[in-house]
Short mmCIF file of C-alpha atoms in Angstrom, two decimals:
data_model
loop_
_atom_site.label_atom_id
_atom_site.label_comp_id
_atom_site.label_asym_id
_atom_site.label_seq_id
_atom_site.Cartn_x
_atom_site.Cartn_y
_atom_site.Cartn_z
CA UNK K 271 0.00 0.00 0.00
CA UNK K 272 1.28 3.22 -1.16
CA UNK K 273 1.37 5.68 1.70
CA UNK K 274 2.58 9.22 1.67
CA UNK K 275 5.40 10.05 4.14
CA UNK K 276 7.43 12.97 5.19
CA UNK K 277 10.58 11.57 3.08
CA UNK K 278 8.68 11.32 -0.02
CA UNK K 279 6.81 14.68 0.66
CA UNK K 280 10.62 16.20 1.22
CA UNK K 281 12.09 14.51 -1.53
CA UNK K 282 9.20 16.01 -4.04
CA UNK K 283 9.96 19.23 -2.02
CA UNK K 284 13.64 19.56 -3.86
CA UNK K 285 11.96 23.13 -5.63
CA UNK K 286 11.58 24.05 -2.12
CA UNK K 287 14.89 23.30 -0.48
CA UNK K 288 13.12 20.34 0.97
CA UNK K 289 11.19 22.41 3.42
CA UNK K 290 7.41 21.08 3.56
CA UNK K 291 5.86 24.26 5.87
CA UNK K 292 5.98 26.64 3.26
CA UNK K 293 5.67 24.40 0.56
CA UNK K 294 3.03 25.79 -1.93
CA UNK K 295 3.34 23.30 -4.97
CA UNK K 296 3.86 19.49 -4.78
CA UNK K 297 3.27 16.71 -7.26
CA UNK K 298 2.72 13.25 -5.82
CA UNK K 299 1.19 11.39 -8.89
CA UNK K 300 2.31 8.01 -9.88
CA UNK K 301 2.97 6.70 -6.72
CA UNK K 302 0.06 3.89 -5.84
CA UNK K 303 -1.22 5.98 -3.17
CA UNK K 304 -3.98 4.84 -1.47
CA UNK K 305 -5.11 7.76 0.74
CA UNK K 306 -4.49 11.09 1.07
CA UNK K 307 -3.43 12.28 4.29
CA UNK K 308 -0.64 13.83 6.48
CA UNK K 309 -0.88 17.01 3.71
CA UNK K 310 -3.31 19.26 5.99
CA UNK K 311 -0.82 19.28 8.70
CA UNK K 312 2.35 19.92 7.19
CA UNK K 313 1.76 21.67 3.77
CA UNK K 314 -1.35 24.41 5.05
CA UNK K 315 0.42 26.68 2.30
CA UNK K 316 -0.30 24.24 -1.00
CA UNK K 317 -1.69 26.14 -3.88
CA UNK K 318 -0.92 23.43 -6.21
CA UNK K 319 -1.69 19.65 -4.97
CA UNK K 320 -1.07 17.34 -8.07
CA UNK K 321 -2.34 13.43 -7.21
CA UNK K 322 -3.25 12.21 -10.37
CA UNK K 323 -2.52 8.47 -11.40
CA UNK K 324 -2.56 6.63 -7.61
CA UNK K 325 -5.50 4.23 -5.90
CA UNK K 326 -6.93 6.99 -4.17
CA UNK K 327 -10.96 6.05 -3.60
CA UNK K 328 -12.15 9.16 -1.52
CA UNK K 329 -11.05 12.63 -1.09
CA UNK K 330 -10.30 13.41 2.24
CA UNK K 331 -8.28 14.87 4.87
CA UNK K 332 -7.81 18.15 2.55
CA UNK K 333 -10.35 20.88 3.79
CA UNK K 334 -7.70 22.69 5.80
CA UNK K 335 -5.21 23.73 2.56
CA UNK K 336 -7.45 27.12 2.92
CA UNK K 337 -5.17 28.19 0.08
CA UNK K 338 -5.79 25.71 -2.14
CA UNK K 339 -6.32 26.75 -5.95
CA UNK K 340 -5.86 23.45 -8.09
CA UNK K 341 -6.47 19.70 -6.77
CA UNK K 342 -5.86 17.46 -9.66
CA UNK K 343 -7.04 13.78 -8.87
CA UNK K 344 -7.15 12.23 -12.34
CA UNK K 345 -6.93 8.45 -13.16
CA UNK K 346 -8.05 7.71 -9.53
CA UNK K 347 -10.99 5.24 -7.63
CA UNK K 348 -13.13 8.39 -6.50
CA UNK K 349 -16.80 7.55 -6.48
CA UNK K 350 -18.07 10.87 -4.63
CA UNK K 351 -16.96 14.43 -4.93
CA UNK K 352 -17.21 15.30 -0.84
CA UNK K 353 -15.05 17.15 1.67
CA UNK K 354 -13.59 20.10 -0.25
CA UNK K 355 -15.97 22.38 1.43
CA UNK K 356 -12.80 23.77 3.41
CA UNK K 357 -11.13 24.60 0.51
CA UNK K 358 -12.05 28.18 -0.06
CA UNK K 359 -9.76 29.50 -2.34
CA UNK K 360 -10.10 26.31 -5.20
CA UNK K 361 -10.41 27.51 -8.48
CA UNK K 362 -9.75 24.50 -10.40
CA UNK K 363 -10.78 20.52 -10.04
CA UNK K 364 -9.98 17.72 -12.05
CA UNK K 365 -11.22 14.62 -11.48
CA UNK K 366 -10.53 13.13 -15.00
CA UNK K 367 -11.17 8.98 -15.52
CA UNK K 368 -12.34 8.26 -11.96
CA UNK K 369 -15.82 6.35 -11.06
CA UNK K 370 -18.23 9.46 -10.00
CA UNK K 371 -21.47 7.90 -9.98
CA UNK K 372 -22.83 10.11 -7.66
CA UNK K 373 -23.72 13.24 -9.70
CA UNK K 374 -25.66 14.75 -7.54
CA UNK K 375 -22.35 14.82 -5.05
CA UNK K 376 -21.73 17.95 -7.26
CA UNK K 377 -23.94 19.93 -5.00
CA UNK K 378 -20.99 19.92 -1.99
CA UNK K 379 -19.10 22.69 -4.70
CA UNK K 380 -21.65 24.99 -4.23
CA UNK K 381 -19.51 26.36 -1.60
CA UNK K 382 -16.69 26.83 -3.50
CA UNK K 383 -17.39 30.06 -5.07
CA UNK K 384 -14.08 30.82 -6.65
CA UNK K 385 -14.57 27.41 -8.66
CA UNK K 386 -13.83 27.99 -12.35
CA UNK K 387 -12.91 24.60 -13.90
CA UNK K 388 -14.44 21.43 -13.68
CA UNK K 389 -13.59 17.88 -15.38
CA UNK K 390 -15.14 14.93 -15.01
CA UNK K 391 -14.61 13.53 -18.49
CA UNK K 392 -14.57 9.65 -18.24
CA UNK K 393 -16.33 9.33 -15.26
CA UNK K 394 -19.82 6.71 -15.18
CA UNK K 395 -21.76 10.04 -14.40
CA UNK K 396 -21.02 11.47 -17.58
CA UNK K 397 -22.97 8.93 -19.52
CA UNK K 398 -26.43 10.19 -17.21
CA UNK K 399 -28.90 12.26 -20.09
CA UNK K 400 -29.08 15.28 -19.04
CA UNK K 401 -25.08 15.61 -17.17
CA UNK K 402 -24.12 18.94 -18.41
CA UNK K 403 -27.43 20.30 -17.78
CA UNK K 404 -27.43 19.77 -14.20
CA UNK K 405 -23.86 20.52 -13.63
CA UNK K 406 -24.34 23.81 -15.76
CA UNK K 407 -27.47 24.87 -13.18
CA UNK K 408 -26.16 23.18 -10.08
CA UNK K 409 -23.01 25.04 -10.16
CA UNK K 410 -23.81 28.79 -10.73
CA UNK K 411 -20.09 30.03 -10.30
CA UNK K 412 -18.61 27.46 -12.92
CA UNK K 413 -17.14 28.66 -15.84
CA UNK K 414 -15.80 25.35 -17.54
CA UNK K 415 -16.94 21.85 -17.54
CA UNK K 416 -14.68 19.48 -19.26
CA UNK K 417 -12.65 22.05 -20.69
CA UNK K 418 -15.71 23.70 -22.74
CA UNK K 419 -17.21 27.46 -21.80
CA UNK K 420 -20.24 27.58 -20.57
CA UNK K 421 -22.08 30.12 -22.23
CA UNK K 422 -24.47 32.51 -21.15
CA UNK K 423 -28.01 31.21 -22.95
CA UNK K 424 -26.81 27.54 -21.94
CA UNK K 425 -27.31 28.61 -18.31
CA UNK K 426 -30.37 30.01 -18.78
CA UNK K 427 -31.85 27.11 -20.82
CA UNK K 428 -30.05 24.81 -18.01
CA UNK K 429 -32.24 26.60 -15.01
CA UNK K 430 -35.21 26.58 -16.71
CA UNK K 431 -35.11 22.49 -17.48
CA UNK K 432 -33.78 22.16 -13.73
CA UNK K 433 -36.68 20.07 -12.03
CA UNK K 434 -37.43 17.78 -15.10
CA UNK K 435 -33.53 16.82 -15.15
CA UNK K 436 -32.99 16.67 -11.18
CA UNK K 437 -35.52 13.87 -11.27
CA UNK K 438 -34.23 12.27 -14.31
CA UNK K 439 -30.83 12.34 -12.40
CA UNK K 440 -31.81 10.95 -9.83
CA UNK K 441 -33.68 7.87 -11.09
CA UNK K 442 -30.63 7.28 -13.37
CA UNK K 443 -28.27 7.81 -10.60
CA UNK K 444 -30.48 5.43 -8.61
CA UNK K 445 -30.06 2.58 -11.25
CA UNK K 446 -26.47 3.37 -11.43
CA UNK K 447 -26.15 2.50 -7.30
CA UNK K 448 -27.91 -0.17 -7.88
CA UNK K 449 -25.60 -1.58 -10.34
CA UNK K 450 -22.52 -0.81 -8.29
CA UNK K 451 -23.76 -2.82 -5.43
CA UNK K 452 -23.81 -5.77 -7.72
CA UNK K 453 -20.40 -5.18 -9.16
CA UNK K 454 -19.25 -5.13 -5.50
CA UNK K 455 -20.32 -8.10 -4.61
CA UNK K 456 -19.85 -9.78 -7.77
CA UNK K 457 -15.58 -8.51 -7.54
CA UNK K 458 -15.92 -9.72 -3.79
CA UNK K 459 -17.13 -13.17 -5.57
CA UNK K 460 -14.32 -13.37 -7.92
CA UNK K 461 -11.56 -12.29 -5.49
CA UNK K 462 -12.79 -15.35 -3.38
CA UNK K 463 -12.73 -17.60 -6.05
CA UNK K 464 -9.47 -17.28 -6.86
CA UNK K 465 -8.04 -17.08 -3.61
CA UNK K 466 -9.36 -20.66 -3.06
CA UNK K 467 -8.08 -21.87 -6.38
CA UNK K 468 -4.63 -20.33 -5.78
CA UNK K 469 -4.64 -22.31 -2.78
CA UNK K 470 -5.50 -25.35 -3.77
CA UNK K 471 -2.98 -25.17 -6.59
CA UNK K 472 -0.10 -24.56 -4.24
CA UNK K 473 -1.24 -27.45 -1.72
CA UNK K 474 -1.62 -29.57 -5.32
CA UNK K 475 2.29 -28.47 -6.11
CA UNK K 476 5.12 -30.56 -5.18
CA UNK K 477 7.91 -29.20 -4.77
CA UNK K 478 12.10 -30.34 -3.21
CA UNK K 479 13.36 -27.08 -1.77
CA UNK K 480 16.82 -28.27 -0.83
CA UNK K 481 17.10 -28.80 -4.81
CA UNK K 482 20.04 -26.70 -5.88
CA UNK K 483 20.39 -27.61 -9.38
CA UNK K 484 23.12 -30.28 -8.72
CA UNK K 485 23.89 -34.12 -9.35
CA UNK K 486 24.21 -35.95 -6.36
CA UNK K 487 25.32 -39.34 -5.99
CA UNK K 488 26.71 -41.53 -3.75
CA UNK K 489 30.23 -41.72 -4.48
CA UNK K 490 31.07 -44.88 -2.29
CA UNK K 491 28.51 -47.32 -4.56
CA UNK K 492 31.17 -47.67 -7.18
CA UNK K 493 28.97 -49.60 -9.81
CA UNK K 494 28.44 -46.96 -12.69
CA UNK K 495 25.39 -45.44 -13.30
CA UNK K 496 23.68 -47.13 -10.21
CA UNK K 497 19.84 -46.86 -9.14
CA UNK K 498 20.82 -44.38 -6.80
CA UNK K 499 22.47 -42.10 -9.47
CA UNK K 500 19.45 -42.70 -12.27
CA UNK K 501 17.10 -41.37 -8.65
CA UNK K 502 19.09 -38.63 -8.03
CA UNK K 503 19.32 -37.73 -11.80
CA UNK K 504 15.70 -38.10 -12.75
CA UNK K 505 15.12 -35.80 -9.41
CA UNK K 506 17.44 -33.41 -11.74
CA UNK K 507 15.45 -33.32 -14.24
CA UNK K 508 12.14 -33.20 -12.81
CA UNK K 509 13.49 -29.98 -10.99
CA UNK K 510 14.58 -28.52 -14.44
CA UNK K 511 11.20 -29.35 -15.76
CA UNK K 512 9.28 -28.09 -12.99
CA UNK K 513 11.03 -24.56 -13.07
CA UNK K 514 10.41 -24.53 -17.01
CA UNK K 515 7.01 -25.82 -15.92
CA UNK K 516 6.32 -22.64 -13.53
CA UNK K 517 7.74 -20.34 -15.91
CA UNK K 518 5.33 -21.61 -18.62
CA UNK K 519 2.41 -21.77 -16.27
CA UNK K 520 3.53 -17.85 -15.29
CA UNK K 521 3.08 -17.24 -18.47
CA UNK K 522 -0.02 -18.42 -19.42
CA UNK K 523 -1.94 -17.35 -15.89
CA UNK K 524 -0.73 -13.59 -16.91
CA UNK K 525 -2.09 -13.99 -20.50
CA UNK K 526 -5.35 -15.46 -19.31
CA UNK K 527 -5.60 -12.68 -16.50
CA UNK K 528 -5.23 -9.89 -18.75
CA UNK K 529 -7.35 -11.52 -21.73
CA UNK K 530 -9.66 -12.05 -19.00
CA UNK K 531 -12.84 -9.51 -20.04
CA UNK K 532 -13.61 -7.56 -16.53
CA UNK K 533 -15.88 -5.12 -15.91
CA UNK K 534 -14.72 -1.05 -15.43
CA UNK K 535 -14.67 -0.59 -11.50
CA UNK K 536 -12.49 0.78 -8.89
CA UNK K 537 -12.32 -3.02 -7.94
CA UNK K 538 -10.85 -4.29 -11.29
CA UNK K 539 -8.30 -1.36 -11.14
CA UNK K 540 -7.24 -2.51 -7.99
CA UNK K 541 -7.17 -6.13 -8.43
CA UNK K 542 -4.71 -5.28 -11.54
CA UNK K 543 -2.40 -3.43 -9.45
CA UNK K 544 -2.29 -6.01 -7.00
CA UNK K 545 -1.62 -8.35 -9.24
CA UNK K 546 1.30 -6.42 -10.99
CA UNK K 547 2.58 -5.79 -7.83
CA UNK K 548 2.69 -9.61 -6.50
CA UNK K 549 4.45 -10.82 -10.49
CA UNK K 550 7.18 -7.88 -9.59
CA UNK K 551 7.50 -8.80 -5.88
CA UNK K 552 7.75 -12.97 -7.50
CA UNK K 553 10.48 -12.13 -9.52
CA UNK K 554 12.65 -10.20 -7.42
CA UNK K 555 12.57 -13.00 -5.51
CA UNK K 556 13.45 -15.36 -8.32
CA UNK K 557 16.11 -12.80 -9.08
CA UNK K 558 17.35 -12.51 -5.66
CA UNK K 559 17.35 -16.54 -4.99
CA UNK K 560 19.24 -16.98 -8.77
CA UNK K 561 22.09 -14.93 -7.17
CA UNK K 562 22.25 -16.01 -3.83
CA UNK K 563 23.91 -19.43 -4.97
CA UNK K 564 23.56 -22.20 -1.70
CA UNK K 565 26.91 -22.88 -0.31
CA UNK K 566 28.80 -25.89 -2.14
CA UNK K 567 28.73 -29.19 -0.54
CA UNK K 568 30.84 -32.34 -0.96
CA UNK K 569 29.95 -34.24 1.57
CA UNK K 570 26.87 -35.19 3.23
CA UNK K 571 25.55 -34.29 6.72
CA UNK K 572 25.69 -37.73 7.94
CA UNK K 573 29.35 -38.20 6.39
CA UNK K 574 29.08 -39.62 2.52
CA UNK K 575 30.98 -38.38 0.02
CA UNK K 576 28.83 -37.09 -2.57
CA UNK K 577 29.39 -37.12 -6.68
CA UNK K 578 28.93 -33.88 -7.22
CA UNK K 579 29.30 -33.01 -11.34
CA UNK K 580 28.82 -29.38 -11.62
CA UNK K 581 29.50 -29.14 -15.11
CA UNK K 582 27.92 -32.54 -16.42
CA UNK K 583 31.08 -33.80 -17.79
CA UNK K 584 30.56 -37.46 -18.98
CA UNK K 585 32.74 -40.19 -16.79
CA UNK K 586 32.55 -43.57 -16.06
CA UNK K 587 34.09 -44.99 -13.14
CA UNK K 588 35.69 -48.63 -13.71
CA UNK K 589 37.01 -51.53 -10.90
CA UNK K 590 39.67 -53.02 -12.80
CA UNK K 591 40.18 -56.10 -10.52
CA UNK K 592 42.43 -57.97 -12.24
CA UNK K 593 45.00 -55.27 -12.45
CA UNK K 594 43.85 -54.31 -8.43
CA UNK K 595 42.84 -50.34 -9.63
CA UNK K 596 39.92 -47.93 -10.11
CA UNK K 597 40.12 -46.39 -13.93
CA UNK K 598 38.50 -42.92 -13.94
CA UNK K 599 37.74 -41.98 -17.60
CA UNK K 600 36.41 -38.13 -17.52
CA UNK K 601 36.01 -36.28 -20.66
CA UNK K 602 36.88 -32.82 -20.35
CA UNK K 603 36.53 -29.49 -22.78
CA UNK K 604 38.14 -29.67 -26.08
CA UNK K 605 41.97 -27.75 -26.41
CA UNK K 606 41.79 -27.39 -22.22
CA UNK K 607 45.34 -26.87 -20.63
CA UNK K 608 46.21 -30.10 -18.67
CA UNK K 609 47.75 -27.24 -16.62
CA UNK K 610 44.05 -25.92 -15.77
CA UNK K 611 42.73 -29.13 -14.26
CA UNK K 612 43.53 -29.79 -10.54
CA UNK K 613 43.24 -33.59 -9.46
CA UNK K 614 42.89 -34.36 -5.87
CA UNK K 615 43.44 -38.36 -5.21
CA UNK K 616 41.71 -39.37 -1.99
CA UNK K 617 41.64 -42.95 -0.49
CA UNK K 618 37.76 -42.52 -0.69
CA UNK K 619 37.49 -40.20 -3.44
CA UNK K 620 38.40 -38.71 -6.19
CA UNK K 621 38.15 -34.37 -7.06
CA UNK K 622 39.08 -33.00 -10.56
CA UNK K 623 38.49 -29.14 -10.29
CA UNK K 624 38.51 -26.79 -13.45
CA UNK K 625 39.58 -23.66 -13.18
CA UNK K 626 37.14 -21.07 -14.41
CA UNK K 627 38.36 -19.17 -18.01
CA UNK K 628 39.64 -15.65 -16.38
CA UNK K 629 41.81 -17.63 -13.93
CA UNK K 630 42.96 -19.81 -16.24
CA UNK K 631 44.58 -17.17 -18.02
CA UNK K 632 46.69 -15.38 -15.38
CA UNK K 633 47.35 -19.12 -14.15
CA UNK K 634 48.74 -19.77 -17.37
CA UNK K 635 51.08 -17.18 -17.67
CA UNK K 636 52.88 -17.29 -14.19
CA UNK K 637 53.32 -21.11 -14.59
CA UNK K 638 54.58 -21.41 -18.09
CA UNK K 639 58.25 -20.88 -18.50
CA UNK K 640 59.30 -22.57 -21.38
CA UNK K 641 58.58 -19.73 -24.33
CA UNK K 642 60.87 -17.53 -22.19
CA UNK K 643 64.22 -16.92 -24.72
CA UNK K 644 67.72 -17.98 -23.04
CA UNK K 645 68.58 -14.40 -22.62
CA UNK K 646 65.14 -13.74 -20.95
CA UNK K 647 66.05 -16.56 -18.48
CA UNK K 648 69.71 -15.12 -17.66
CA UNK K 649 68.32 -11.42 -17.02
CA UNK K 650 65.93 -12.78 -14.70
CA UNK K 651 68.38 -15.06 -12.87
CA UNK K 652 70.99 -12.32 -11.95
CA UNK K 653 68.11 -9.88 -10.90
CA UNK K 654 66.60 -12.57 -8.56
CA UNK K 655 70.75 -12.45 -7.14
CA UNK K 656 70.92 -8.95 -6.96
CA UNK K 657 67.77 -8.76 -5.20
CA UNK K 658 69.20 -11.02 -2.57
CA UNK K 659 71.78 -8.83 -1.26
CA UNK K 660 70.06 -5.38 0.67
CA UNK K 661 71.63 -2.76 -1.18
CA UNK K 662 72.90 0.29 1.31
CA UNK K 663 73.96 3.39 0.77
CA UNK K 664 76.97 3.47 3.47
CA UNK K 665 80.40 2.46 2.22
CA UNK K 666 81.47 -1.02 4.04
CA UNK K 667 84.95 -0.69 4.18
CA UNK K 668 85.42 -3.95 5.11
CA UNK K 669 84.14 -4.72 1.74
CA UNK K 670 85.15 -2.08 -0.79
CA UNK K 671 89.23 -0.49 -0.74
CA UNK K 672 88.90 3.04 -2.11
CA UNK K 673 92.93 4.41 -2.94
CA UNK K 674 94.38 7.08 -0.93
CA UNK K 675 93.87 10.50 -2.06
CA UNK K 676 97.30 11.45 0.02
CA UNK K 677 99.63 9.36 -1.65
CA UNK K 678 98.83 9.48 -5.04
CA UNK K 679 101.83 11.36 -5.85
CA UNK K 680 104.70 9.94 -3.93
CA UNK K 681 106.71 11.60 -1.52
CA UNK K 682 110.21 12.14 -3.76
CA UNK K 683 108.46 13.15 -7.04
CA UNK K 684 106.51 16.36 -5.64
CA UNK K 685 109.36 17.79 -3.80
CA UNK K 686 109.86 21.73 -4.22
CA UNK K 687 106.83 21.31 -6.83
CA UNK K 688 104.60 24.13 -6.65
CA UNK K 689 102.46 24.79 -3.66
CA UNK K 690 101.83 21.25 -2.91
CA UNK K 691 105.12 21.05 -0.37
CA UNK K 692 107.68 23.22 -0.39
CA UNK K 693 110.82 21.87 2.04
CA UNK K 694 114.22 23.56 2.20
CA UNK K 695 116.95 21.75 -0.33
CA UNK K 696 120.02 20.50 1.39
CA UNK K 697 123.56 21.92 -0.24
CA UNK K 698 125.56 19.52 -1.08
CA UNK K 699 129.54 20.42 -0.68
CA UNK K 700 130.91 19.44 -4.54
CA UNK K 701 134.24 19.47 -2.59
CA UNK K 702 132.90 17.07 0.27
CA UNK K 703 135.00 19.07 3.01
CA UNK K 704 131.75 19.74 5.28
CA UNK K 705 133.64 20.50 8.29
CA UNK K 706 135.38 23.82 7.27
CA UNK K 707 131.89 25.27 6.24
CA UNK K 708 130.67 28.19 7.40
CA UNK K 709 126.79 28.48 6.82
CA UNK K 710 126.03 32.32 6.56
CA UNK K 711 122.22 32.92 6.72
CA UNK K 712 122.41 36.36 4.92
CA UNK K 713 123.85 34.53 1.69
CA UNK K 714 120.78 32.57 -0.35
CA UNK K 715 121.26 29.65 -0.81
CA UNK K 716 122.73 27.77 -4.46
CA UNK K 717 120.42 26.36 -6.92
#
């Protein structure tokens, strides 16, 4: 049931910063409301109140919007124009394709003297002899009905047939009541009706739940293709064929509903929504039960090993007695990488696992080293040394001998050489007597 609430009332409020006191315009169609409420409290400023297209059956709960000027309530369930009395300043009503049976209901507007603009196009009322007529002299203040002008000499000639077509009206609206009562209780009729037979087709319905769409078998009977694996296979299949079964018969229950001739009430409109509603609300759960895969299981909760063939690979399982071994023949995917099957070898059983495409791939790559070239291989084999070692940027010098800046230039060669040393040269006596030397300081010395 669509209700309206102050989220959705704030979020349709975006014009107005989201603020619903001052709010003056709102549009709230399309949104299978059912009643209209919570509006008179919180939005006493609307001008412009737009609920066209919902399940609304009765107006209500809107004679305090005192400032009220346009109330649109197209494609609705109405039956009865009542309770806009309040609403002193509406100018304009539109209650387009509803179920107003009631014409004389019309008289309530007679308070509404600022009413311009009426529609009731599509409506049952609008089929009574003599509709416009009585609108036209009921409501003296109207200036429209159904988007056509009323003119001056159609009033008159309106208020002068007044009494004869009041009492037509009302026998006609009389009949009309009438009618309705049937068509309730005939819907009410229906509704039960299929309620029962619903019922009794689900209690008819078989159904495994704990079916997950898998082959189950028990792996310890060894003898191929046993009665146990023909059970649990047939079990299979019946599962696929009752899920093709419940699509098909989903499919032909919403043809036959909607081919279904049904009369035009507020009832029929409803029972369509609900119906839409319960297919959508079905097949989200499909949706949501498609994705939410049940956990995988290998063995069973009282401790067998199940055969479990996801894929439906063909095998056969063989005792070869006289050679004292089990032959497993499975038939895998054409061109498949031996590399992309992983066998597990169990003294109870057996578990081949293939690797889905995408992992297969990057698998594939990191495992295969025989397309590398020889160079390829050497690169890679001195990179993997040098990444041994933890590179540093201090200077071991236990490790590494760096030469000395010092003695580059030995000691005898840069003698008296520029500015790099300069030492006092010894005089050598070319006559060798030393002795009788006299060293005078004020005399330079020989070069």
């Amino acid at each position: 049931m669509g209700r309206i609430t102050e989220e959705l009332v704030r979020q349709r409020a975006e014009h107005n910063n989201c603020e619903i006191f001052s709010l003056e315009e709102i549009s709230l169609h399309q949104q299978n409301i059912e009643k209209i409420e919570h509006l008179d409290k919180w939005c006493r400023d609307l001008k412009i109140l737009y609920l066209q297209n919902n399940l609304i059956p009765k107006i209500e709960n809107v004679s305090k919007l005192k400032k009220l000027e346009y109330l649109n309530l197209a494609l609705n369930n109405i039956e009865k124009i009542e309770n806009l009395e309040g609403c002193e300043d509406l100018q304009k009503l539109d209650l387009t394709a509803n179920f107003v049976g009631e014409l004389s209901s019309v008289k309530t507007l007679k308070n509404n003297i600022h009413l311009k603009e009426l529609f009731l196009t599509g409506n049952p009322c609008t089929d009574f002899e003599g509709y416009r007529q009585f609108v036209v002299a009921t409501l003296h203040q109207l200036k429209f009905l159904d988007s056509k002008e009323i003119g001056r000499s159609e009033r008159i000639q309106a208020l002068q047939s007044y009494p004869e077509v009041a009492k037509h009206i009302q026998e006609q609206e009389k009949a009309y009541l009438i009618k309705r009562r049937q068509e309730k209780e005939e819907a009410q009729r229906r509704i039960q009706e299929k309620q029962e037979k619903k019922k009794k087709n689900e209690n008819q319905k078989k159904y495994n739940p704990g079916y997950d769409g898998r082959w189950y078998t028990d792996i310890n009977n060894t003898i191929p293709y046993s009665a146990t694996e023909r059970e649990n296979q047939q079990k299979a299949e019946e599962g696929n064929e009752y899920r093709d079964l419940v699509i098909k018969e989903d499919d032909e229950e919403e043809r036959a509903f909607w081919e279904e001739p049904t009369p035009h009430t507020p009832e029929a409109r409803l029972e369509a929504h609900r119906y839409i509603e319960e297919k959508n609300k079905a097949k989200e759960k499909r949706e949501q039960t498609k994705k939410e895969k049940p956990p995988r299981t290998l063995i069973a909760p009282e401790g067998r090993i199940l055969n479990i063939n996801e894929p439906k690979l063909p095998f056969s399982l063989k005792d070869d007695e006289a050679n004292n071994q089990f032959i497993l023949d499975l038939a895998v995917y054409r061109h498949l990488d031996t590399s992309l099957l992983d066998i597990d070898v169990q003294p109870t059983y057996i578990r081949v696992m293939i690797k889905g495409k995408a992992k297969e791939i990057i698998v594939a790559k990191q495992e295969v080293s025989t397309s590398k070239k020889p160079s390829d291989t050497t690169k890679l084999q001195k990179n993997q040394r040098r990444n041994e070692y933890t590179e540093k940027l201090e200077v071991d010098p236990s490790k590494y001998s760096f030469p000395d800046v010092s003695n580059i230039v030995q000691e005898k060669d840069r003698i008296g050489q520029g500015p790099i040393r300069l030492q006092r040269q010894k005089t050598v006596d070319a006559t060798g007597n030393n002795m009788s030397f006299d060293d005078d300081p004020d005399v330079p010395p020989l070069i």
